[in-house]
mmCIF file of C-alpha atoms in Angstrom:
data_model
loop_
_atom_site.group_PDB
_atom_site.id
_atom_site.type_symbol
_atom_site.label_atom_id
_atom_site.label_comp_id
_atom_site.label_asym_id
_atom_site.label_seq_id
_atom_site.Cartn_x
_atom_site.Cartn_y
_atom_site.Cartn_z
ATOM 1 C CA UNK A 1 0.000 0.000 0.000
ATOM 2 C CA UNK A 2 0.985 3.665 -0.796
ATOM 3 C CA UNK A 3 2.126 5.275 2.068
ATOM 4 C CA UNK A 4 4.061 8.375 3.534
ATOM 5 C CA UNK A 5 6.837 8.105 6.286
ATOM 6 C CA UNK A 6 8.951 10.234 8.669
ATOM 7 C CA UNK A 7 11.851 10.001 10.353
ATOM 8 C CA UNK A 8 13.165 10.568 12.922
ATOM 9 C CA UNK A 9 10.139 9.887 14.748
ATOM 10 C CA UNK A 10 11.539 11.499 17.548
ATOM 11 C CA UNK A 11 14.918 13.753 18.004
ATOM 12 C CA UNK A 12 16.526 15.796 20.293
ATOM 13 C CA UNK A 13 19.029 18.189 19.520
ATOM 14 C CA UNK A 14 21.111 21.282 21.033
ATOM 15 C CA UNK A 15 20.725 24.636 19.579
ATOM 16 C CA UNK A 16 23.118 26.075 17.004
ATOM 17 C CA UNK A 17 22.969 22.490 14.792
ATOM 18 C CA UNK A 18 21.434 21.851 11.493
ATOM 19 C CA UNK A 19 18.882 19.263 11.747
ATOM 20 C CA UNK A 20 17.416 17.680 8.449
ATOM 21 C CA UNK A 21 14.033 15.906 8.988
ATOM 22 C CA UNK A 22 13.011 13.258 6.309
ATOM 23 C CA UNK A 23 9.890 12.980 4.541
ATOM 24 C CA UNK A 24 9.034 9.782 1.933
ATOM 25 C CA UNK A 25 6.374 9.115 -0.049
ATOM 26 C CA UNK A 26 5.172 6.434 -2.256
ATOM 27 C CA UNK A 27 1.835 8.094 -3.836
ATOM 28 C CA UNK A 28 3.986 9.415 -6.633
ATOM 29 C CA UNK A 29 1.891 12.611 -5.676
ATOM 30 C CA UNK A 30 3.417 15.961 -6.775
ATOM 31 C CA UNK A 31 2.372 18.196 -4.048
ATOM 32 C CA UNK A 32 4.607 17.920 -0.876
ATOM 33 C CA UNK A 33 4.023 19.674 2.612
ATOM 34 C CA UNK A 34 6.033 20.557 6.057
ATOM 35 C CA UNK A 35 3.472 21.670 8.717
ATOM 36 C CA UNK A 36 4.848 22.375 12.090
ATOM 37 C CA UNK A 37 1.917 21.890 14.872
ATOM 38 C CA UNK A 38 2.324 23.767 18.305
ATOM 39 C CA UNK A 39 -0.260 24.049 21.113
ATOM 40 C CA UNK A 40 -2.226 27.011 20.613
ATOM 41 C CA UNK A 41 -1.271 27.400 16.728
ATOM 42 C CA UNK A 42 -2.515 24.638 15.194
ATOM 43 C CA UNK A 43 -0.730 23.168 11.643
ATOM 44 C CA UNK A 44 1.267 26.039 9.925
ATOM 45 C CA UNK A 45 3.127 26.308 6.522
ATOM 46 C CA UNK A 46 6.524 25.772 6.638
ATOM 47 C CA UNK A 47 7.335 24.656 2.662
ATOM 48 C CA UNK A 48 5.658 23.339 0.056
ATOM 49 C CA UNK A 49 6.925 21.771 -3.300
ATOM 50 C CA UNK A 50 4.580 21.370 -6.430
ATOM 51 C CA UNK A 51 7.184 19.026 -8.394
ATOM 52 C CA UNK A 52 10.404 18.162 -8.708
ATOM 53 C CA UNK A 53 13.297 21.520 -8.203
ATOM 54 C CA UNK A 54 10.025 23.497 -7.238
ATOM 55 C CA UNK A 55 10.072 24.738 -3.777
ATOM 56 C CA UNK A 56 8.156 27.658 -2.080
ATOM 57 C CA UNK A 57 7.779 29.292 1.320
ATOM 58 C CA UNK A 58 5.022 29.011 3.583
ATOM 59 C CA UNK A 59 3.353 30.798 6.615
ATOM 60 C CA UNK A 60 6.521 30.043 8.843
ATOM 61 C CA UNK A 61 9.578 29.578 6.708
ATOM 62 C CA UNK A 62 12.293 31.519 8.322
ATOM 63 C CA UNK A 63 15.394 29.234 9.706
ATOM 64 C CA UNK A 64 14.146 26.338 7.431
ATOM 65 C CA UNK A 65 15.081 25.030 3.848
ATOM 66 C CA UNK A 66 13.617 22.769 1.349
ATOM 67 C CA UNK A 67 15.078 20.769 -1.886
ATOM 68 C CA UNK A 68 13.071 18.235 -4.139
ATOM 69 C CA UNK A 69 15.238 15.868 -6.075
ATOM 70 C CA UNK A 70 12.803 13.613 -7.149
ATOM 71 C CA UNK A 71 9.231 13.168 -6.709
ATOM 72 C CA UNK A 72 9.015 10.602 -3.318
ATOM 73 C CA UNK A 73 11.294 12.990 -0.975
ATOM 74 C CA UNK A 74 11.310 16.227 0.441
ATOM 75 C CA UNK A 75 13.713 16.711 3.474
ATOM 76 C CA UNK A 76 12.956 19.497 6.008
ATOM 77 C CA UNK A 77 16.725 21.356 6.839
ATOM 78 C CA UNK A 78 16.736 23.841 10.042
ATOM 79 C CA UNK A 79 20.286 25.206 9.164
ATOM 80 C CA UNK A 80 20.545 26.086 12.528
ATOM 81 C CA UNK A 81 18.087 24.998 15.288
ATOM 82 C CA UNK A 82 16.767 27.033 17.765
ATOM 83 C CA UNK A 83 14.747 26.192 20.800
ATOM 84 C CA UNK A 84 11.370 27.911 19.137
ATOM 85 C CA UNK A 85 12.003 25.372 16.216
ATOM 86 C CA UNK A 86 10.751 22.774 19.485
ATOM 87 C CA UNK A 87 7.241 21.026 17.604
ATOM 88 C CA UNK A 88 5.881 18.297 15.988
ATOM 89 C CA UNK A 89 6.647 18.420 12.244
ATOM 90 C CA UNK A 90 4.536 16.908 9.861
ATOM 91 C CA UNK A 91 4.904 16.232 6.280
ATOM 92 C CA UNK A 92 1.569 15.358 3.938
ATOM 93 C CA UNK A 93 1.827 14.856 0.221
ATOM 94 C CA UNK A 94 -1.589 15.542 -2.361
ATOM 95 C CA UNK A 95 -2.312 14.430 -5.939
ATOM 96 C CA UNK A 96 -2.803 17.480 -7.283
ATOM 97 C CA UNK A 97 -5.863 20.645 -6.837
ATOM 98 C CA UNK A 98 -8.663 19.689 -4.631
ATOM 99 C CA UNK A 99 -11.480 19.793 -7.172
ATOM 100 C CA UNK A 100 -9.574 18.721 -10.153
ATOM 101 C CA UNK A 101 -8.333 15.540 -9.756
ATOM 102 C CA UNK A 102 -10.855 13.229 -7.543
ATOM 103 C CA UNK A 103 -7.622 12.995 -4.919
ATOM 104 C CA UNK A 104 -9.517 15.655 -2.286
ATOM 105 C CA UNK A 105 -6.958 15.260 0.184
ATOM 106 C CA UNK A 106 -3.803 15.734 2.161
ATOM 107 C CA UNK A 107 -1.961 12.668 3.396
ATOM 108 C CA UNK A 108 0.155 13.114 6.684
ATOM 109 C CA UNK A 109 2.876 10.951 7.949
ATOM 110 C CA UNK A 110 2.899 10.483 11.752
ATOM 111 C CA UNK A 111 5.107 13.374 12.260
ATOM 112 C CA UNK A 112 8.431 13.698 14.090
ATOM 113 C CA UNK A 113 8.703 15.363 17.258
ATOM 114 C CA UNK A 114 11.353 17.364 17.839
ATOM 115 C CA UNK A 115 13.077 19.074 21.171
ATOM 116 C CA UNK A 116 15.946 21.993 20.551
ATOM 117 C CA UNK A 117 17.975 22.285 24.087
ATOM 118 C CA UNK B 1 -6.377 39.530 9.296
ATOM 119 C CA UNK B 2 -7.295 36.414 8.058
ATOM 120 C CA UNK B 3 -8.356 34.053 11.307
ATOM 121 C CA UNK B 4 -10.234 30.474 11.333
ATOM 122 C CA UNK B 5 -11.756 29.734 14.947
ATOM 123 C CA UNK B 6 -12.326 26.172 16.348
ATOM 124 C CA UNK B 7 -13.666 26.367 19.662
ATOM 125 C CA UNK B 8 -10.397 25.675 21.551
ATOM 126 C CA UNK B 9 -12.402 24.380 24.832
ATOM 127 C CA UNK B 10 -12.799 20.361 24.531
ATOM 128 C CA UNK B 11 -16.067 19.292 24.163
ATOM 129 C CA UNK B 12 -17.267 16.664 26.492
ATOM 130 C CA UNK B 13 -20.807 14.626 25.058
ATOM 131 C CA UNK B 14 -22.456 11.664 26.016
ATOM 132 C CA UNK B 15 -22.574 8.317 23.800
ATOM 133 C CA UNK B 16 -25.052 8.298 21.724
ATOM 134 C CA UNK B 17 -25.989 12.237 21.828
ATOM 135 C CA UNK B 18 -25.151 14.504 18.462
ATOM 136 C CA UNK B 19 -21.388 16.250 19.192
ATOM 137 C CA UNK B 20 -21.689 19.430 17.227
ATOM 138 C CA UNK B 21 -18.341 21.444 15.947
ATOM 139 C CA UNK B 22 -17.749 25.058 14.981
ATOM 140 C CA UNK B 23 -15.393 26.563 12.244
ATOM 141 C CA UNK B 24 -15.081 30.253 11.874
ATOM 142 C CA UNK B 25 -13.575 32.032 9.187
ATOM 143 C CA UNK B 26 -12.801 35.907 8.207
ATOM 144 C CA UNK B 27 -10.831 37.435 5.831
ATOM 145 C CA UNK B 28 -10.816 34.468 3.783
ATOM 146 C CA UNK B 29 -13.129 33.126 0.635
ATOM 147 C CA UNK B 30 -12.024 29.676 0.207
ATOM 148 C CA UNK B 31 -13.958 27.409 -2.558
ATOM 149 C CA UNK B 32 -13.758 24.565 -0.350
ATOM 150 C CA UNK B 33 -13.516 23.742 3.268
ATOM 151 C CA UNK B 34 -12.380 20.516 4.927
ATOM 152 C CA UNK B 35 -12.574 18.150 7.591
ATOM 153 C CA UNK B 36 -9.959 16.401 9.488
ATOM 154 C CA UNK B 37 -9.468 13.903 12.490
ATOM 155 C CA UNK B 38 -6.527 13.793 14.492
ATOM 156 C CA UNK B 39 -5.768 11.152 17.128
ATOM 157 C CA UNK B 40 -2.733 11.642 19.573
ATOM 158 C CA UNK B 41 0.226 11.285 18.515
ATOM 159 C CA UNK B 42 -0.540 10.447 14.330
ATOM 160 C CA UNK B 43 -1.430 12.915 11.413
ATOM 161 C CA UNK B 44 -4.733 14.174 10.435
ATOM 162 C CA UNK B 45 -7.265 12.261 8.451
ATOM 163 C CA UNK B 46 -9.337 13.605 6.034
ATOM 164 C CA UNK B 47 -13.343 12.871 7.224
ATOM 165 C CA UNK B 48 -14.874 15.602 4.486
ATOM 166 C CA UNK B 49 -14.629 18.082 2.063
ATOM 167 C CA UNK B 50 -17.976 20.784 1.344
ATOM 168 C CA UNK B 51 -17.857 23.150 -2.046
ATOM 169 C CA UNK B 52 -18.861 26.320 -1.942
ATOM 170 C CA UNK B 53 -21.833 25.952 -4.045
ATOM 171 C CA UNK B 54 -22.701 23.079 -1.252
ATOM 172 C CA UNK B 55 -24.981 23.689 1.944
ATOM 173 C CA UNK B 56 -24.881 20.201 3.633
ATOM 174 C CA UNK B 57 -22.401 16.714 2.750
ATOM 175 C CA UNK B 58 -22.811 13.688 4.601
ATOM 176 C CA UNK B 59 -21.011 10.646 5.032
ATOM 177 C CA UNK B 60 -22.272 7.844 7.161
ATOM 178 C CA UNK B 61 -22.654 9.545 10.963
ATOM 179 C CA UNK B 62 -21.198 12.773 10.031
ATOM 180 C CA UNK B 63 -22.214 16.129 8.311
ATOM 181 C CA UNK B 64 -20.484 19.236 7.237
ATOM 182 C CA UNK B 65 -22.371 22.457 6.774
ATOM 183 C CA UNK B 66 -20.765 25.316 4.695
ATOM 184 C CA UNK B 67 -22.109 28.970 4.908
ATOM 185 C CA UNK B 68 -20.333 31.196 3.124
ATOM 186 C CA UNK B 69 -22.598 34.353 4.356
ATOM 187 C CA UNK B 70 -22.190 33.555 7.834
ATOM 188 C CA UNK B 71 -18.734 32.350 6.952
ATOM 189 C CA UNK B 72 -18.742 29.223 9.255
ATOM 190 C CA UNK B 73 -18.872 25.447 8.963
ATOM 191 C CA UNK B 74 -20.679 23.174 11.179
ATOM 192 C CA UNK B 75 -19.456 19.534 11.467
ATOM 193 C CA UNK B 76 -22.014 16.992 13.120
ATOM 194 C CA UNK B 77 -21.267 13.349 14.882
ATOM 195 C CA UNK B 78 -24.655 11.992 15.018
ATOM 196 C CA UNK B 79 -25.116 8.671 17.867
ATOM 197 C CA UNK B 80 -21.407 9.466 19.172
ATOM 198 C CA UNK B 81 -19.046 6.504 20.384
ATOM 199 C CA UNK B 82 -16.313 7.082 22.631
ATOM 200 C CA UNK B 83 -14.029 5.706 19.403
ATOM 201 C CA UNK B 84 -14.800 9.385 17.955
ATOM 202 C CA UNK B 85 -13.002 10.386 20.561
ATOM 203 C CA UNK B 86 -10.317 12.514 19.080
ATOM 204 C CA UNK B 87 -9.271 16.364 18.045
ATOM 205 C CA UNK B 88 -11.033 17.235 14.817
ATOM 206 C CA UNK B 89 -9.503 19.779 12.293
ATOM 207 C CA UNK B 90 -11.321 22.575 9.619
ATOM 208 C CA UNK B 91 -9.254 23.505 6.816
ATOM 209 C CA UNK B 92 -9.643 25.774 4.530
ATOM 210 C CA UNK B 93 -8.453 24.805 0.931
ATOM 211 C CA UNK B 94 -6.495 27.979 -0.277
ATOM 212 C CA UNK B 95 -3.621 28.787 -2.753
ATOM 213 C CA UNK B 96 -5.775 27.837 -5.916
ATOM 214 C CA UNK B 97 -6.909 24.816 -4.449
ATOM 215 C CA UNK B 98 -3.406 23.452 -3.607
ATOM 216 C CA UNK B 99 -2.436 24.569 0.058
ATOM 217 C CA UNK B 100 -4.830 24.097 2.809
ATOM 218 C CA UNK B 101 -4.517 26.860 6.036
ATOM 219 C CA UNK B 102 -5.848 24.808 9.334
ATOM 220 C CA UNK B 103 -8.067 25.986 12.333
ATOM 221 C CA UNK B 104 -6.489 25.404 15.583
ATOM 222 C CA UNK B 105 -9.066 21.672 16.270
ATOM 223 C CA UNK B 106 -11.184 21.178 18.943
ATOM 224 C CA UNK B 107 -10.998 18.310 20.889
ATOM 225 C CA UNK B 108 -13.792 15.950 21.517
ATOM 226 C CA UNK B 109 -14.585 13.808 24.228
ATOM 227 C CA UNK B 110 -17.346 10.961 24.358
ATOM 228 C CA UNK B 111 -18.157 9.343 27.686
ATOM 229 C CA UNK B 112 -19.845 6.394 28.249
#
């Protein structure tokens, strides 16, 4: 079955160090996500990527990077982690525009949850 | 500013009794509005999706209802189980139908 995975599931790291979260899918879906989900905030934007090389900011982008070498990945970098970067990431992947393609929905991976000391 | 409002109280319902959901909007005019269930520690689910052009979608036990005057969405459980336990998500779909900007959930509670 078509799935989508993260990992780490969990990390801990200090601040100052880049951290790169992974995000895989097998969908072969061209729309890729990173959502960070805090208490009080709900899901927000980080990155999105409609195709391979195509990367764009979201809501929250500052301190975090994107690249999209092929369709299944799209790593989450925080080039230099800082203890607000503490949440629960969460990648989700989409077949295309809801309406268009019959594929009305977001997939999310489990997320990873991640503590900046 | 744009804002979507869940009630950010949990609601606690009785099995069996109809759990009822707010989402408010403003500043927004999305074409579609969606549904999601999150259980601790996983991703959201999708449950629904409501068009515009649509006043009320059902799907076995639940219904979504989309006003774009009073700019709000109702989502019903109908005969709640404690299984529906769980924090449940509006999103609105955005971006040209591509991105999807989330409400903050509330979380629901069903006791026996």
């Amino acid at each position: 079955d078509a799935e989508i995975t993260q990992s780490p599931r969990h990390k801990i790291t200090e601040t100052g160090r880049q951290v790169t979260l992974a995000c895989h899918q097998t969908w072969n879906h061209n729309n890729m996500f990173w959502y960070r989900q805090d208490l009080g905030h709900g899901l927000r934007l980080i990155h999105y990527s409609y195709g391979v090389q195509d990367t764009n900011k979201g809501e929250v982008s500052d301190g975090y990077s994107v690249s999209r070498s092929n369709t299944e990945d799209l790593p989450l970098t925080l080039e230099s982690a800082a203890s607000s970067q503490t949440s629960v990431y969460f990648c989700a992947s989409s077949e295309g525009r809801v309406g268009a393609t019959g594929q009305e929905t977001q997939y999310f991976g489990p997320g990873t949850r991640l503590l900046v000391l | 500013s744009q804002k979507i409002e869940q009630n950010s109280e949990a609601l606690n319902i009785q099995e069996g009794k109809t759990a009822t959901l707010t989402c408010n909007y403003t500043n927004y005019s999305p074409a579609y509005l969606q549904w999601y269930r999150q259980d601790p520690g996983r991703g959201p689910v999708f449950l629904l999706l409501i068009r515009e052009n649509e006043k009320e979608k059902r799907k076995e036990r639940l219904k979504v209802t989309f006003d774009t005057t009073l700019k709000q969405s109702l989502f019903h459980i109908t005969a709640s189980q404690p299984a529906d336990s769980a924090t449940y998500l509006c999103a609105l779909v955005t971006g040209g139908g591509n991105k999807l900007t989330f409400g903050t959930g509330t979380q629901l509670k069903v006791e026996l």
